[in-house]
Amino acid sequence: MTLVTADRHRFPLDEWALVEASHVPGTEGTLETLFSLGNGHLGIRGAHMAESDGALPGTFLNGFHETFDIRHAESAYGFAKQGQRILYVPDAHETVVRVDGEQLSLASSEVADFQRRLDFRTGVYESTIVWQCLSGARVTTRERRVIGAASRASLGIELEISADRRIVADVASVVVNRQDQPRDDHSDHDPRRAGRHAGRVLDSALAEGANGNLRLAWTTVASRQHVAVAVDHVANTPMPPFSTEAEADRGSVRYVLPIDPHETFRLEKRVSYAVGAENAPDLAGDALEPTGCVSALAEAAAASLRTFDELLEESRARFERYWAAADIKIGGSPELQQAVRWNLFQLAQATSHAGVAGVPAKGVTGSGYEGHYFWDQEIYVLPYLTYTDPEAARQVLQFRHEMLPAAAARASELNVDGVLFPWRTINGQEASAYYAAGTAQFHINAAIAYAAARYAWASGDQEFLGGIGGELLIETARMWASLGFFGKNGQFHIHGVTGPDEYTAVVNDNLYTNVMARFNLRAAASLAHPAVSDTERLLWSHIAERMALPYDPDMRVHAQDNDFMTLEPWDWETPRSQYPLLLHFHPLVIYRHQVLKQADAVLAMLLQWQDFTAEEKQRAFDFYDPITTGDSTLSACVQGIMAAEVGYTPEAVRHFNTAAFIDLDNLHENTIDGVHTASAGGVWAALVNGFAGFRDQGPLPYFDPRLPEDWESLEFRLQLQGRSLRARLTQGQLELQVEAGESLDVSVRGGIVAVGSEPVAVELAAPPSPEPSVFPRPFPTAGLSALSSLS
């Protein structure tokens, strides 16, 4: 069941906003994700202001987490010992409004009119509701929220109340520690969801309030991090607050006042957060006692408070700059245009002002996947970031570089050289309790190396390769050289690994892993770096050239791993209610079948596009696409890009539409836990790398466009090697222009085009339509259908 596209009366089409025009109960949690606000550091879910109208309201700070001991049923050497989990920080959005004694709530009050809007141009959330009260009064509430840009830890909330007759309003603004409120733990039956801590997580360290101002702080029980929140209230009435109360887990500021007809009561809630580790020296020059640290944090939070109008101006300016660089325009398809801009907006919210930090799988919109950083960051999000905000991409790579000491220790623990980055983490320690689909995914190393090389190529930042980028490439290459071995046939093998497809685990010579390791080794060997000896350089080059790449000569297809082609085919009569398979079948059942969770070999051929022929790519797509479930949100975008490249434009559009609406239509039924940020990055890639056919890290920037027949145009900009390159694709033509910087040579389907400040148009012939490959498909043996067909 879709959501936004299923009801365009409820969700009217607006290319620059997500609008909900009527309230329908039952989808609150998903919509809290869709209407969330964030800036990469601070995020707040789009819950309604009344607690009774929320499903999973919350506020998050990137990286603020608690640790806990991982208890394995049977432990073994090297298993992850300590988990990390992002926390709900104290939440300041809740407001209780009573009118003439009646508490206003969507669940229990009569609603005469309703609309809320998330504005992509300004980054403002606005909700306007007209209530028909029991007293006969018709009351309008208008709530707006905005998060700062330069003031990245600051949030502004504005509430206006008006009525058609005199009313008595009782308004209580609340700050609540949601982390320690009772809540169901859904993680037992869905590993994608965040688990719950067994005991209390946040201990109260400060609770002060006076004259409408609150200063509250907490300390995590295990990780000993501190969080402070400062909240000031400013109202357009001479009446002081009725009460200001500060308790361990709850603070409130209450106003009780009459409102006459045609008057408007306006309450501005100014909120700011500050976080720090215990005894953090950077807060006051010298190491502090815990109480001193908390006091300093509270003062720091208070110093960052901004007015609503100041934050509004910051946000407007931020998004004006953002859309000038990152907007992608699709001509002739307003529904897709809205979906694309929502995805781009979410990418901005996940990355724009994170500072030197990672990008969690859910950004700062929810607690799904525990708030961890995965390979998604480098393979799906950093391409977008590299070509729209290169400096932000560099900061994410710097964040990975700061993990090198922990990654070196982890490598030693697993008996390999160099570094081994954690599959999932917040603080740099491996937090994957299931090693088969966690630690065994050594390809995280290649993802980081690939992102570093791509950033250096795209930005021209040679200093980066001589510094932290070079270190990332070298240390990851050392891991590959020690992980694999030369076999009897002289080829280099890498055994006991898991590739991107988590439905096939702990295999030998996973194609994706080997292809990306080969890239990593080649890139490191090409560095003129004093840390690389001639012997090491020669070894890496030799390994790369002798890397084993599984291939099935009968099928004429690169095999996903050494044994994949020998596995039993999956029973494709399995009912749709049994998907995703990971929630309905034991891993051992899945592992012994030919079935994919997501693109694996196909992704290898996309990232290393120059290493495979057009025929190899087509046959791989033809073989793997039908047996890929798409149970991972990372798959549709990749399948769509490769479909476009091999000439299957209708298939490319189908996969792209799936990716574009994964969250807007809640296609995986877990949008409640936060935005699928990597999939949003995949939407950017599907447009730029798929339909525009852009490829990088070659001798020149390369384009091979595939515009769908019913699209009028596709236009975007790339920040490329110090230039701003505009590309506009129409039917039969690609127009390129350097809007800022020096001219640039670009390859379009192999022809070199000199692009300068004036637009250059390249005529495009229609791409050929290939004949699909035909593969023998044996009967599935897991179901009765095989027997019935034989009889």
PDB file of N, CA and C in Angstrom, residues 7-76:
ATOM      1  N   ASP A   7      -2.899   8.973  -2.501  1.00  0.00           N
ATOM      2  CA  ASP A   7      -3.960   9.922  -2.138  1.00  0.00           C
ATOM      3  C   ASP A   7      -3.463  11.341  -2.391  1.00  0.00           C
ATOM      4  N   ARG A   8      -3.664  11.807  -3.615  1.00  0.00           N
ATOM      5  CA  ARG A   8      -3.201  13.151  -3.966  1.00  0.00           C
ATOM      6  C   ARG A   8      -4.149  14.246  -3.488  1.00  0.00           C
ATOM      7  N   HIS A   9      -5.320  13.885  -2.963  1.00  0.00           N
ATOM      8  CA  HIS A   9      -6.153  14.882  -2.286  1.00  0.00           C
ATOM      9  C   HIS A   9      -5.567  15.193  -0.908  1.00  0.00           C
ATOM     10  N   ARG A  10      -5.115  14.151  -0.259  1.00  0.00           N
ATOM     11  CA  ARG A  10      -4.501  14.344   1.056  1.00  0.00           C
ATOM     12  C   ARG A  10      -3.099  14.929   0.928  1.00  0.00           C
ATOM     13  N   PHE A  11      -2.367  14.493  -0.109  1.00  0.00           N
ATOM     14  CA  PHE A  11      -0.997  14.970  -0.322  1.00  0.00           C
ATOM     15  C   PHE A  11      -0.914  15.660  -1.691  1.00  0.00           C
ATOM     16  N   PRO A  12      -1.449  16.888  -1.795  1.00  0.00           N
ATOM     17  CA  PRO A  12      -1.464  17.574  -3.089  1.00  0.00           C
ATOM     18  C   PRO A  12      -0.062  17.803  -3.626  1.00  0.00           C
ATOM     19  N   LEU A  13       0.034  17.815  -4.937  1.00  0.00           N
ATOM     20  CA  LEU A  13       1.325  17.930  -5.599  1.00  0.00           C
ATOM     21  C   LEU A  13       1.871  19.343  -5.491  1.00  0.00           C
ATOM     22  N   ASP A  14       3.103  19.447  -5.020  1.00  0.00           N
ATOM     23  CA  ASP A  14       3.818  20.720  -4.945  1.00  0.00           C
ATOM     24  C   ASP A  14       5.286  20.398  -5.178  1.00  0.00           C
ATOM     25  N   GLU A  15       5.877  20.974  -6.231  1.00  0.00           N
ATOM     26  CA  GLU A  15       7.248  20.634  -6.583  1.00  0.00           C
ATOM     27  C   GLU A  15       8.264  21.138  -5.577  1.00  0.00           C
ATOM     28  N   TRP A  16       7.865  22.061  -4.685  1.00  0.00           N
ATOM     29  CA  TRP A  16       8.813  22.627  -3.720  1.00  0.00           C
ATOM     30  C   TRP A  16       8.406  22.374  -2.275  1.00  0.00           C
ATOM     31  N   ALA A  17       7.507  21.438  -2.055  1.00  0.00           N
ATOM     32  CA  ALA A  17       7.073  21.187  -0.674  1.00  0.00           C
ATOM     33  C   ALA A  17       6.417  19.823  -0.584  1.00  0.00           C
ATOM     34  N   LEU A  18       6.395  19.285   0.628  1.00  0.00           N
ATOM     35  CA  LEU A  18       5.556  18.147   0.957  1.00  0.00           C
ATOM     36  C   LEU A  18       4.391  18.690   1.772  1.00  0.00           C
ATOM     37  N   VAL A  19       3.177  18.463   1.288  1.00  0.00           N
ATOM     38  CA  VAL A  19       1.983  19.034   1.905  1.00  0.00           C
ATOM     39  C   VAL A  19       1.029  17.916   2.297  1.00  0.00           C
ATOM     40  N   GLU A  20       0.507  18.005   3.507  1.00  0.00           N
ATOM     41  CA  GLU A  20      -0.579  17.126   3.952  1.00  0.00           C
ATOM     42  C   GLU A  20      -1.795  18.002   4.193  1.00  0.00           C
ATOM     43  N   ALA A  21      -2.886  17.771   3.434  1.00  0.00           N
ATOM     44  CA  ALA A  21      -4.050  18.661   3.463  1.00  0.00           C
ATOM     45  C   ALA A  21      -5.180  18.153   4.337  1.00  0.00           C
ATOM     46  N   SER A  22      -5.070  16.954   4.845  1.00  0.00           N
ATOM     47  CA  SER A  22      -6.086  16.436   5.766  1.00  0.00           C
ATOM     48  C   SER A  22      -5.443  15.394   6.658  1.00  0.00           C
ATOM     49  N   HIS A  23      -5.954  15.281   7.856  1.00  0.00           N
ATOM     50  CA  HIS A  23      -5.387  14.329   8.806  1.00  0.00           C
ATOM     51  C   HIS A  23      -6.148  13.019   8.748  1.00  0.00           C
ATOM     52  N   VAL A  24      -5.381  11.918   8.608  1.00  0.00           N
ATOM     53  CA  VAL A  24      -5.948  10.574   8.639  1.00  0.00           C
ATOM     54  C   VAL A  24      -5.140   9.773   9.654  1.00  0.00           C
ATOM     55  N   PRO A  25      -5.763   9.265  10.699  1.00  0.00           N
ATOM     56  CA  PRO A  25      -4.995   8.519  11.713  1.00  0.00           C
ATOM     57  C   PRO A  25      -4.436   7.225  11.157  1.00  0.00           C
ATOM     58  N   GLY A  26      -3.327   6.775  11.764  1.00  0.00           N
ATOM     59  CA  GLY A  26      -2.741   5.492  11.404  1.00  0.00           C
ATOM     60  C   GLY A  26      -1.399   5.572  10.715  1.00  0.00           C
ATOM     61  N   THR A  27      -1.013   6.748  10.255  1.00  0.00           N
ATOM     62  CA  THR A  27       0.275   6.878   9.555  1.00  0.00           C
ATOM     63  C   THR A  27       1.173   7.905  10.248  1.00  0.00           C
ATOM     64  N   GLU A  28       0.918   8.151  11.529  1.00  0.00           N
ATOM     65  CA  GLU A  28       1.647   9.198  12.231  1.00  0.00           C
ATOM     66  C   GLU A  28       3.163   8.975  12.219  1.00  0.00           C
ATOM     67  N   GLY A  29       3.595   7.734  12.478  1.00  0.00           N
ATOM     68  CA  GLY A  29       5.025   7.483  12.581  1.00  0.00           C
ATOM     69  C   GLY A  29       5.760   7.724  11.282  1.00  0.00           C
ATOM     70  N   THR A  30       5.198   7.238  10.179  1.00  0.00           N
ATOM     71  CA  THR A  30       5.827   7.458   8.878  1.00  0.00           C
ATOM     72  C   THR A  30       5.898   8.940   8.557  1.00  0.00           C
ATOM     73  N   LEU A  31       4.825   9.663   8.819  1.00  0.00           N
ATOM     74  CA  LEU A  31       4.798  11.093   8.501  1.00  0.00           C
ATOM     75  C   LEU A  31       5.733  11.884   9.415  1.00  0.00           C
ATOM     76  N   GLU A  32       5.970  11.404  10.621  1.00  0.00           N
ATOM     77  CA  GLU A  32       6.962  12.065  11.472  1.00  0.00           C
ATOM     78  C   GLU A  32       8.337  12.038  10.816  1.00  0.00           C
ATOM     79  N   THR A  33       8.629  10.958  10.107  1.00  0.00           N
ATOM     80  CA  THR A  33       9.887  10.891   9.359  1.00  0.00           C
ATOM     81  C   THR A  33       9.847  11.813   8.150  1.00  0.00           C
ATOM     82  N   LEU A  34       8.771  11.751   7.381  1.00  0.00           N
ATOM     83  CA  LEU A  34       8.691  12.530   6.143  1.00  0.00           C
ATOM     84  C   LEU A  34       8.721  14.026   6.383  1.00  0.00           C
ATOM     85  N   PHE A  35       8.207  14.477   7.529  1.00  0.00           N
ATOM     86  CA  PHE A  35       8.149  15.907   7.840  1.00  0.00           C
ATOM     87  C   PHE A  35       9.261  16.340   8.807  1.00  0.00           C
ATOM     88  N   SER A  36      10.296  15.537   8.930  1.00  0.00           N
ATOM     89  CA  SER A  36      11.375  15.860   9.861  1.00  0.00           C
ATOM     90  C   SER A  36      12.206  17.035   9.361  1.00  0.00           C
ATOM     91  N   LEU A  37      12.908  17.667  10.306  1.00  0.00           N
ATOM     92  CA  LEU A  37      13.847  18.750  10.012  1.00  0.00           C
ATOM     93  C   LEU A  37      15.219  18.356  10.547  1.00  0.00           C
ATOM     94  N   GLY A  38      16.284  18.805   9.870  1.00  0.00           N
ATOM     95  CA  GLY A  38      17.624  18.502  10.345  1.00  0.00           C
ATOM     96  C   GLY A  38      18.671  19.303   9.604  1.00  0.00           C
ATOM     97  N   ASN A  39      19.889  19.257  10.134  1.00  0.00           N
ATOM     98  CA  ASN A  39      20.997  19.946   9.463  1.00  0.00           C
ATOM     99  C   ASN A  39      22.288  19.118   9.498  1.00  0.00           C
ATOM    100  N   GLY A  40      22.159  17.820   9.720  1.00  0.00           N
ATOM    101  CA  GLY A  40      23.331  16.958   9.806  1.00  0.00           C
ATOM    102  C   GLY A  40      23.844  16.798  11.222  1.00  0.00           C
ATOM    103  N   HIS A  41      23.634  17.789  12.047  1.00  0.00           N
ATOM    104  CA  HIS A  41      24.038  17.737  13.460  1.00  0.00           C
ATOM    105  C   HIS A  41      22.829  17.533  14.356  1.00  0.00           C
ATOM    106  N   LEU A  42      21.795  18.325  14.146  1.00  0.00           N
ATOM    107  CA  LEU A  42      20.580  18.301  14.961  1.00  0.00           C
ATOM    108  C   LEU A  42      19.399  17.938  14.079  1.00  0.00           C
ATOM    109  N   GLY A  43      18.543  17.063  14.577  1.00  0.00           N
ATOM    110  CA  GLY A  43      17.347  16.687  13.833  1.00  0.00           C
ATOM    111  C   GLY A  43      16.156  16.531  14.741  1.00  0.00           C
ATOM    112  N   ILE A  44      14.989  16.907  14.227  1.00  0.00           N
ATOM    113  CA  ILE A  44      13.751  16.748  14.997  1.00  0.00           C
ATOM    114  C   ILE A  44      12.697  16.139  14.092  1.00  0.00           C
ATOM    115  N   ARG A  45      12.047  15.116  14.583  1.00  0.00           N
ATOM    116  CA  ARG A  45      11.017  14.437  13.803  1.00  0.00           C
ATOM    117  C   ARG A  45       9.765  15.313  13.692  1.00  0.00           C
ATOM    118  N   GLY A  46       9.007  15.075  12.617  1.00  0.00           N
ATOM    119  CA  GLY A  46       7.851  15.923  12.341  1.00  0.00           C
ATOM    120  C   GLY A  46       6.601  15.498  13.062  1.00  0.00           C
ATOM    121  N   ALA A  47       6.688  15.336  14.378  1.00  0.00           N
ATOM    122  CA  ALA A  47       5.520  14.955  15.171  1.00  0.00           C
ATOM    123  C   ALA A  47       4.660  16.174  15.448  1.00  0.00           C
ATOM    124  N   HIS A  48       3.376  15.932  15.637  1.00  0.00           N
ATOM    125  CA  HIS A  48       2.472  17.010  16.056  1.00  0.00           C
ATOM    126  C   HIS A  48       2.825  17.440  17.468  1.00  0.00           C
ATOM    127  N   MET A  49       2.402  18.654  17.835  1.00  0.00           N
ATOM    128  CA  MET A  49       2.862  19.217  19.101  1.00  0.00           C
ATOM    129  C   MET A  49       2.248  18.528  20.317  1.00  0.00           C
ATOM    130  N   ALA A  50       1.066  17.915  20.168  1.00  0.00           N
ATOM    131  CA  ALA A  50       0.446  17.231  21.303  1.00  0.00           C
ATOM    132  C   ALA A  50       1.005  15.820  21.428  1.00  0.00           C
ATOM    133  N   GLU A  51       1.397  15.434  22.629  1.00  0.00           N
ATOM    134  CA  GLU A  51       1.989  14.112  22.831  1.00  0.00           C
ATOM    135  C   GLU A  51       1.050  13.002  22.395  1.00  0.00           C
ATOM    136  N   SER A  52      -0.238  13.175  22.605  1.00  0.00           N
ATOM    137  CA  SER A  52      -1.204  12.138  22.262  1.00  0.00           C
ATOM    138  C   SER A  52      -1.322  11.923  20.760  1.00  0.00           C
ATOM    139  N   ASP A  53      -0.824  12.876  19.962  1.00  0.00           N
ATOM    140  CA  ASP A  53      -0.921  12.761  18.509  1.00  0.00           C
ATOM    141  C   ASP A  53       0.368  12.223  17.875  1.00  0.00           C
ATOM    142  N   GLY A  54       1.325  11.844  18.689  1.00  0.00           N
ATOM    143  CA  GLY A  54       2.597  11.365  18.168  1.00  0.00           C
ATOM    144  C   GLY A  54       2.704   9.857  18.218  1.00  0.00           C
ATOM    145  N   ALA A  55       3.539   9.296  17.355  1.00  0.00           N
ATOM    146  CA  ALA A  55       3.821   7.862  17.362  1.00  0.00           C
ATOM    147  C   ALA A  55       5.220   7.597  17.888  1.00  0.00           C
ATOM    148  N   LEU A  56       6.207   8.273  17.338  1.00  0.00           N
ATOM    149  CA  LEU A  56       7.593   8.086  17.751  1.00  0.00           C
ATOM    150  C   LEU A  56       8.318   9.431  17.670  1.00  0.00           C
ATOM    151  N   PRO A  57       7.817  10.433  18.418  1.00  0.00           N
ATOM    152  CA  PRO A  57       8.448  11.750  18.359  1.00  0.00           C
ATOM    153  C   PRO A  57       9.851  11.707  18.943  1.00  0.00           C
ATOM    154  N   GLY A  58      10.691  12.635  18.527  1.00  0.00           N
ATOM    155  CA  GLY A  58      12.030  12.648  19.096  1.00  0.00           C
ATOM    156  C   GLY A  58      12.944  13.657  18.436  1.00  0.00           C
ATOM    157  N   THR A  59      14.046  13.927  19.131  1.00  0.00           N
ATOM    158  CA  THR A  59      15.097  14.817  18.654  1.00  0.00           C
ATOM    159  C   THR A  59      16.425  14.080  18.783  1.00  0.00           C
ATOM    160  N   PHE A  60      17.316  14.275  17.814  1.00  0.00           N
ATOM    161  CA  PHE A  60      18.587  13.550  17.784  1.00  0.00           C
ATOM    162  C   PHE A  60      19.746  14.500  17.522  1.00  0.00           C
ATOM    163  N   LEU A  61      20.883  14.162  18.108  1.00  0.00           N
ATOM    164  CA  LEU A  61      22.141  14.836  17.824  1.00  0.00           C
ATOM    165  C   LEU A  61      23.101  13.804  17.254  1.00  0.00           C
ATOM    166  N   ASN A  62      23.633  14.080  16.091  1.00  0.00           N
ATOM    167  CA  ASN A  62      24.522  13.153  15.403  1.00  0.00           C
ATOM    168  C   ASN A  62      25.681  12.740  16.317  1.00  0.00           C
ATOM    169  N   GLY A  63      25.797  11.439  16.549  1.00  0.00           N
ATOM    170  CA  GLY A  63      26.900  10.907  17.329  1.00  0.00           C
ATOM    171  C   GLY A  63      26.665  10.819  18.825  1.00  0.00           C
ATOM    172  N   PHE A  64      25.608  11.420  19.344  1.00  0.00           N
ATOM    173  CA  PHE A  64      25.348  11.336  20.781  1.00  0.00           C
ATOM    174  C   PHE A  64      24.720   9.981  21.076  1.00  0.00           C
ATOM    175  N   HIS A  65      25.424   9.148  21.851  1.00  0.00           N
ATOM    176  CA  HIS A  65      25.028   7.752  21.964  1.00  0.00           C
ATOM    177  C   HIS A  65      25.332   7.197  23.351  1.00  0.00           C
ATOM    178  N   GLU A  66      24.799   6.048  23.584  1.00  0.00           N
ATOM    179  CA  GLU A  66      25.110   5.265  24.768  1.00  0.00           C
ATOM    180  C   GLU A  66      25.725   3.938  24.332  1.00  0.00           C
ATOM    181  N   THR A  67      26.583   3.397  25.181  1.00  0.00           N
ATOM    182  CA  THR A  67      27.198   2.101  24.909  1.00  0.00           C
ATOM    183  C   THR A  67      26.573   1.023  25.801  1.00  0.00           C
ATOM    184  N   PHE A  68      26.730  -0.223  25.369  1.00  0.00           N
ATOM    185  CA  PHE A  68      26.206  -1.344  26.145  1.00  0.00           C
ATOM    186  C   PHE A  68      27.002  -2.591  25.769  1.00  0.00           C
ATOM    187  N   ASP A  69      27.066  -3.532  26.664  1.00  0.00           N
ATOM    188  CA  ASP A  69      27.766  -4.777  26.402  1.00  0.00           C
ATOM    189  C   ASP A  69      26.945  -5.662  25.473  1.00  0.00           C
ATOM    190  N   ILE A  70      27.598  -6.184  24.438  1.00  0.00           N
ATOM    191  CA  ILE A  70      26.943  -7.135  23.545  1.00  0.00           C
ATOM    192  C   ILE A  70      27.081  -8.531  24.147  1.00  0.00           C
ATOM    193  N   ARG A  71      25.981  -9.176  24.368  1.00  0.00           N
ATOM    194  CA  ARG A  71      25.998 -10.516  24.952  1.00  0.00           C
ATOM    195  C   ARG A  71      25.733 -11.540  23.852  1.00  0.00           C
ATOM    196  N   HIS A  72      26.763 -12.290  23.490  1.00  0.00           N
ATOM    197  CA  HIS A  72      26.630 -13.326  22.474  1.00  0.00           C
ATOM    198  C   HIS A  72      26.181 -14.633  23.131  1.00  0.00           C
ATOM    199  N   ALA A  73      25.322 -15.362  22.435  1.00  0.00           N
ATOM    200  CA  ALA A  73      24.900 -16.661  22.971  1.00  0.00           C
ATOM    201  C   ALA A  73      26.110 -17.574  23.156  1.00  0.00           C
ATOM    202  N   GLU A  74      27.021 -17.552  22.186  1.00  0.00           N
ATOM    203  CA  GLU A  74      28.306 -18.247  22.290  1.00  0.00           C
ATOM    204  C   GLU A  74      29.372 -17.279  21.790  1.00  0.00           C
ATOM    205  N   SER A  75      30.171 -16.805  22.674  1.00  0.00           N
ATOM    206  CA  SER A  75      31.163 -15.815  22.295  1.00  0.00           C
ATOM    207  C   SER A  75      32.395 -16.492  21.714  1.00  0.00           C
ATOM    208  N   ALA A  76      33.190 -15.706  21.002  1.00  0.00           N
ATOM    209  CA  ALA A  76      34.435 -16.198  20.417  1.00  0.00           C
ATOM    210  C   ALA A  76      35.398 -15.031  20.314  1.00  0.00           C
TER     211      ALA A  76
END
